[in-house]
mmCIF file of C-alpha atoms in Angstrom:
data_model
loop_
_atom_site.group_PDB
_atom_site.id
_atom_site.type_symbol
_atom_site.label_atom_id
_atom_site.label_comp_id
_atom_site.label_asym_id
_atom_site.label_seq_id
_atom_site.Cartn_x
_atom_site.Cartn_y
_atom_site.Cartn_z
ATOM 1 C CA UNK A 20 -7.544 59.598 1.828
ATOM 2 C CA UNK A 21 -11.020 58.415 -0.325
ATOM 3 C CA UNK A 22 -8.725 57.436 -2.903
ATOM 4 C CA UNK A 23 -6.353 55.265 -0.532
ATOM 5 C CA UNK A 24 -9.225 53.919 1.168
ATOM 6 C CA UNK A 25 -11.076 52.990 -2.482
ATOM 7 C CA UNK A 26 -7.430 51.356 -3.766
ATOM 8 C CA UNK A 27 -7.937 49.571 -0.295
ATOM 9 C CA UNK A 28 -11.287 47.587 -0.833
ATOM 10 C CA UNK A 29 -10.556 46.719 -4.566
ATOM 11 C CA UNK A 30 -7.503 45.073 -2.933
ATOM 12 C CA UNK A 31 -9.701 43.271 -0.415
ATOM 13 C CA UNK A 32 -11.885 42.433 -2.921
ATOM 14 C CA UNK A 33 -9.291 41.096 -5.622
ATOM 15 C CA UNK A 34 -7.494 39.031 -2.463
ATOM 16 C CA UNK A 35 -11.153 37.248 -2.094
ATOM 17 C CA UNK A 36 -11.959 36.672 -5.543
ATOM 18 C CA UNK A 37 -8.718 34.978 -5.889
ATOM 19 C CA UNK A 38 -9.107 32.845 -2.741
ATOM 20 C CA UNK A 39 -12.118 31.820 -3.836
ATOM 21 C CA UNK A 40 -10.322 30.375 -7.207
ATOM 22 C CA UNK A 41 -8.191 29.065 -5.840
ATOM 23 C CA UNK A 42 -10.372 26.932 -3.413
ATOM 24 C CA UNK A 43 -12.747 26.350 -6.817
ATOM 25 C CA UNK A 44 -9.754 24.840 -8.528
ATOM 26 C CA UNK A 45 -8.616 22.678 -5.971
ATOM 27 C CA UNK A 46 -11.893 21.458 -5.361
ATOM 28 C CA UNK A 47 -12.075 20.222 -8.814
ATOM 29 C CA UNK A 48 -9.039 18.963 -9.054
ATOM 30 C CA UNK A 49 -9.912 16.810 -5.853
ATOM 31 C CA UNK A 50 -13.399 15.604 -7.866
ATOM 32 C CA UNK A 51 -11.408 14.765 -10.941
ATOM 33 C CA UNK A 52 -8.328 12.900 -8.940
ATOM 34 C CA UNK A 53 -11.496 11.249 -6.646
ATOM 35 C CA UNK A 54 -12.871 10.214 -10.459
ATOM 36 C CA UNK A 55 -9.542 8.724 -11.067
ATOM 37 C CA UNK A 56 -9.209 6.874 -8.194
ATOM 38 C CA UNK A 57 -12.251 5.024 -8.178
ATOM 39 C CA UNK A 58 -11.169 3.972 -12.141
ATOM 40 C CA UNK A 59 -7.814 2.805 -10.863
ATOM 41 C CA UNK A 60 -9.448 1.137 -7.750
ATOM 42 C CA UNK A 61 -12.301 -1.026 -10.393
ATOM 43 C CA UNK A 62 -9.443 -1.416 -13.023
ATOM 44 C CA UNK A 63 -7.267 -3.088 -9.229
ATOM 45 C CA UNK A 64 -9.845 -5.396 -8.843
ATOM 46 C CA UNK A 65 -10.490 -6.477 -12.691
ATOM 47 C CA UNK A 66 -6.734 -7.420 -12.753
ATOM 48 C CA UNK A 67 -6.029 -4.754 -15.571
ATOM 49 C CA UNK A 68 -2.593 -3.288 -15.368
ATOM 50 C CA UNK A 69 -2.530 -1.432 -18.879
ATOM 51 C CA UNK A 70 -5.806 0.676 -18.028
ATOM 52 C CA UNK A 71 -3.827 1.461 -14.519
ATOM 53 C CA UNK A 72 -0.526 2.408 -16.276
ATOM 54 C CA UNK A 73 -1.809 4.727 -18.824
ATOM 55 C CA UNK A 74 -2.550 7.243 -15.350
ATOM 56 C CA UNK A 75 1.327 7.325 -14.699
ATOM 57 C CA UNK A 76 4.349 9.624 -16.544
ATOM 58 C CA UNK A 77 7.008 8.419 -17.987
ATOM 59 C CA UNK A 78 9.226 9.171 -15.542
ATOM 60 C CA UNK A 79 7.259 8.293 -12.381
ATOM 61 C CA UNK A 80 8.952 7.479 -9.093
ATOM 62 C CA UNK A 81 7.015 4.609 -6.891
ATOM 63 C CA UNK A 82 7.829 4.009 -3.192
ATOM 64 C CA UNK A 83 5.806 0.561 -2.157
ATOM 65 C CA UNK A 84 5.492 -0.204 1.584
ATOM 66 C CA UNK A 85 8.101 -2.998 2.209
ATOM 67 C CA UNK A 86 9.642 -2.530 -1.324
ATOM 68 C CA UNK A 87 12.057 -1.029 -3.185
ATOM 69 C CA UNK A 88 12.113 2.241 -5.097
ATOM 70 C CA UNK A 89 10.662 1.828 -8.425
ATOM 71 C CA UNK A 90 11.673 4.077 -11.423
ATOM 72 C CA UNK A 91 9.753 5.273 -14.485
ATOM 73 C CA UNK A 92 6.526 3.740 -15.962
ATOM 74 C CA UNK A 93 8.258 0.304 -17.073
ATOM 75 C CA UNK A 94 9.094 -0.412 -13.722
ATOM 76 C CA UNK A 95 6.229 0.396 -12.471
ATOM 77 C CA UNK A 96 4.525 -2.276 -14.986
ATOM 78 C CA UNK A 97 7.194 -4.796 -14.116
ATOM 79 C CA UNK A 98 6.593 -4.685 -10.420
ATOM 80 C CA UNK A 99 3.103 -4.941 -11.330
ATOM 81 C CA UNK A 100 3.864 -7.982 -13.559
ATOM 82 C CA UNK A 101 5.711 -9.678 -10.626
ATOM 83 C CA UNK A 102 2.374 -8.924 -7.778
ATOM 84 C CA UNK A 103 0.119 -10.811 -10.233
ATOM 85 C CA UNK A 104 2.880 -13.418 -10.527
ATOM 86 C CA UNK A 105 2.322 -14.401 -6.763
ATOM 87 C CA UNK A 106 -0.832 -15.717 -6.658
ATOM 88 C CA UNK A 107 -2.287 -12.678 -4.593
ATOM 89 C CA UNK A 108 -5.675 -10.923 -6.253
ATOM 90 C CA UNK A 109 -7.241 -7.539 -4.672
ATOM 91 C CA UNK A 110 -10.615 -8.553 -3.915
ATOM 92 C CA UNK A 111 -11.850 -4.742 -2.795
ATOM 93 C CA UNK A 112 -10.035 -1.607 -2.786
ATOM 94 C CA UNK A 113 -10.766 2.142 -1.751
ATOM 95 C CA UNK A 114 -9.224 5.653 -1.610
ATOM 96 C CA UNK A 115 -9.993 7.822 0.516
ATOM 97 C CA UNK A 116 -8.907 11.797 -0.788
ATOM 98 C CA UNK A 117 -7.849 13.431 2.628
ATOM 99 C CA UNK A 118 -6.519 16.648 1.411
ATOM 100 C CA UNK A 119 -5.529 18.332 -2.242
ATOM 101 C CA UNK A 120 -2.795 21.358 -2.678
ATOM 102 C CA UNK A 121 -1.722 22.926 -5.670
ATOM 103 C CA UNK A 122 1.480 24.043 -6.596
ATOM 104 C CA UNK A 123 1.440 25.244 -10.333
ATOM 105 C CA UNK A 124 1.280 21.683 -12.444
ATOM 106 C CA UNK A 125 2.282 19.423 -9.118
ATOM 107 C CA UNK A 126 -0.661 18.499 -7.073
ATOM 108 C CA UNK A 127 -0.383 16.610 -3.957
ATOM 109 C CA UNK A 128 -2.596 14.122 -2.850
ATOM 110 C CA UNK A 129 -2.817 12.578 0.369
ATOM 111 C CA UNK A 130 -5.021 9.973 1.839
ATOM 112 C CA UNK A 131 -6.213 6.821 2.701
ATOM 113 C CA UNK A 132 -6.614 3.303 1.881
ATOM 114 C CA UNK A 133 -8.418 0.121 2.575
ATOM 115 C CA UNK A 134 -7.981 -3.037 0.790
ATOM 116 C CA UNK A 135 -8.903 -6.622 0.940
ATOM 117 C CA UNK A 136 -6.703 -9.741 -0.797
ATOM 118 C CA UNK A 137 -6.892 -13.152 -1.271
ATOM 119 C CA UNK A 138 -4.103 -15.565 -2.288
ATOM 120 C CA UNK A 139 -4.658 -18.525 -4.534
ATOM 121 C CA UNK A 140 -5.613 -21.503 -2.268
ATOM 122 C CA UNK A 141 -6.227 -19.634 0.345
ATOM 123 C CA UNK A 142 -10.388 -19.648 1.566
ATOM 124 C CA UNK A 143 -9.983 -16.059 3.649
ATOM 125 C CA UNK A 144 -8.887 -12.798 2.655
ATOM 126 C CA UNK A 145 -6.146 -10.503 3.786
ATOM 127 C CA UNK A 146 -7.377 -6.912 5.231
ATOM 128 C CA UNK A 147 -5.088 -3.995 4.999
ATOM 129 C CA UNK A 148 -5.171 -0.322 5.516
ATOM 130 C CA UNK A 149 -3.011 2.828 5.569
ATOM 131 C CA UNK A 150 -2.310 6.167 4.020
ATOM 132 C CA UNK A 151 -0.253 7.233 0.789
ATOM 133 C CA UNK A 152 0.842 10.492 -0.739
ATOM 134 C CA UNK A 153 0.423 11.129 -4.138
ATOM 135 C CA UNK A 154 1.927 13.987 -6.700
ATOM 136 C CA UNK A 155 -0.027 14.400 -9.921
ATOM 137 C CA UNK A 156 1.454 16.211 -12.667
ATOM 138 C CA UNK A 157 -1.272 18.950 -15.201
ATOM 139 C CA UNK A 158 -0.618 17.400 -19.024
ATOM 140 C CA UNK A 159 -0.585 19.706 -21.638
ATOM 141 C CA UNK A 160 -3.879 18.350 -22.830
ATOM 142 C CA UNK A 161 -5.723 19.117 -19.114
ATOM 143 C CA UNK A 162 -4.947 15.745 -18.104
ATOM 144 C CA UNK A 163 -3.407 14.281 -14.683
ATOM 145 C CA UNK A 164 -0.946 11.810 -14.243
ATOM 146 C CA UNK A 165 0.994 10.268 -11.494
ATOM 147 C CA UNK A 166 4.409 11.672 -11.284
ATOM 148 C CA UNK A 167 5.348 10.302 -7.563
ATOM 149 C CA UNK A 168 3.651 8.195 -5.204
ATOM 150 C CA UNK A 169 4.307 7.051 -2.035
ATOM 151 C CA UNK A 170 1.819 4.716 0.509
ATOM 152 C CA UNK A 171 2.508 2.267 3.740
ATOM 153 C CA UNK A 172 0.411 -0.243 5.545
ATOM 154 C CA UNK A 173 -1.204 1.047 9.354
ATOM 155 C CA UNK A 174 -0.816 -2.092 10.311
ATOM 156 C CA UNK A 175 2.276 -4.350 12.063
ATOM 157 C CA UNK A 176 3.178 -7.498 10.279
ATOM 158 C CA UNK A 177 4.966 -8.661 12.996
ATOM 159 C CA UNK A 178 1.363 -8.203 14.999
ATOM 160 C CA UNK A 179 -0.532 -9.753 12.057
ATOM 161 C CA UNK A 180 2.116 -12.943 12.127
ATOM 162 C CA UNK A 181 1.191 -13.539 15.529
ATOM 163 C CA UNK A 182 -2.734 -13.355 15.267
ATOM 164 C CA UNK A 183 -1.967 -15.770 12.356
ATOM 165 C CA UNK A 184 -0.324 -17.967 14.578
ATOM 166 C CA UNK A 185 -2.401 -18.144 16.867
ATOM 167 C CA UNK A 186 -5.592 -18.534 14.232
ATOM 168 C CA UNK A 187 -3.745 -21.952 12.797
ATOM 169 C CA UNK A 188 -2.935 -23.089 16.719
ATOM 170 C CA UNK A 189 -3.690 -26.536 16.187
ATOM 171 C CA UNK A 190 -1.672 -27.070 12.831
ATOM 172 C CA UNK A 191 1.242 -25.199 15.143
ATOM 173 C CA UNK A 192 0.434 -27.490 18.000
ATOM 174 C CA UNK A 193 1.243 -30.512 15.487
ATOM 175 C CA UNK A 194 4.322 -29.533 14.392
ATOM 176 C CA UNK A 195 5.152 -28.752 17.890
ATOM 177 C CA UNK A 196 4.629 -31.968 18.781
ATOM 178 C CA UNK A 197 6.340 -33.613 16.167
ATOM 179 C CA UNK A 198 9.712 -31.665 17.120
ATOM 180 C CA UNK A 199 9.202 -32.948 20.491
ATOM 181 C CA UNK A 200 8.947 -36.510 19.273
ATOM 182 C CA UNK A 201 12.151 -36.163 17.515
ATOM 183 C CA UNK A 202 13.531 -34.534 20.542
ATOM 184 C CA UNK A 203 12.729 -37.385 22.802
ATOM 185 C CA UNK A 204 14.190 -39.774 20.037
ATOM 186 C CA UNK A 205 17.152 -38.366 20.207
ATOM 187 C CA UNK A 206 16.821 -38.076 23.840
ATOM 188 C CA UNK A 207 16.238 -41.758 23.923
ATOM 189 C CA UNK A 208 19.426 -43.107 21.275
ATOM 190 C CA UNK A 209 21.781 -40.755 23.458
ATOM 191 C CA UNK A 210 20.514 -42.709 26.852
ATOM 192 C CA UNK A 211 21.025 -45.901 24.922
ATOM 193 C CA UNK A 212 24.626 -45.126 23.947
ATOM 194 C CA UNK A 213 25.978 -43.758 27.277
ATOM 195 C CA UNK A 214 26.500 -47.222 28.977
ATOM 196 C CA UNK A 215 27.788 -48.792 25.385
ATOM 197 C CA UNK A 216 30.261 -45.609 26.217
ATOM 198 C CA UNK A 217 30.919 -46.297 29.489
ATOM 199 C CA UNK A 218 31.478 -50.305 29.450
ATOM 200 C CA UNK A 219 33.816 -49.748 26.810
ATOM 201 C CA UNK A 220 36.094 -47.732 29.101
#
């Protein structure tokens, strides 16, 4: 009975202890993805891809919001390539580490994300926000990379189109009225025709 009871507590005891690693690891794995983060997030803003790309594997999948699946680190840098080709620069970028879990070497991220842009010609920014899920993957060396990542946008374009609309009223109002213009022309010729039409009967 002592010795069952005994065999008891050093089980408690070894269940705690390893709790208590457990939570110790994944709290500094959140620190060191957190430390990442912010790098990727000043490297966004500075424009530079290659420090961003060294933080992904080889055979990394990307899931944009409105995009298309991306496969492996070159198409990640391609589709990366193609964003600075528009014109659009992130002005300010942060991420937010909700939670961390660890599963051997995978690691799953999730959290959140604000971000401002601005487009080339354009005098105000673009706001955005959402949430993304990422998987890091424990390098032999100690290091994390990005093996999968997923993110999408809180907000509703279709909502955002509107408000923009209705932000740029008067250069809508012009075209507006041009259209009608042109409808009345035409309006006007068909009038104009009708007795030619009707004399010629």
């Amino acid at each position: 009975m002592k010795k069952s009871t005994l065999q008891m507590m050093a089980l408690g005891l070894m269940l705690c202890f390893s709790i208590s690693a457990i939570a110790q690891t994944d709290n500094e794995i959140k620190q060191k993805i957190e430390k990442i983060n912010m790098e990727m997030a000043k490297a966004m803003i500075a424009g530079n891809d290659t420090k961003n790309l060294q933080f992904y594997s080889d055979n990394v999948v990307s899931m944009p919001s409105y995009g298309e699946m991306v496969n492996g680190k070159e198409g990640v840098r391609k589709a990366m390539e193609e964003m600075a080709s528009t014109g659009w620069k992130i002005k300010d970028v942060t991420f937010e580490t909700v939670s961390v879990e660890t599963n051997g070497n995978v690691i799953t991220e999730i959290g959140k994300y604000n971000m401002e842009m601005k487009k080339d010609g354009m005098d105000q920014t673009m706001k955005d926000k959402g949430k993304y899920l990422t998987q890091w993957e424990k390098q032999s060396d100690g290091s994390l990379k990005i093996k999968t990542e997923i993110w999408n946008t809180d907000k509703n374009p279709w909502e955002e189109m509107s408000a923009m609309q209705k932000e740029h009223k008067n250069m809508m109002g012009e075209k507006q009225d041009n259209d009608n213009d042109i409808d009345r022309k035409d309006k006007k010729t068909e009038d104009e025709l009708r007795p030619e039409k009707q004399d010629n009967k």
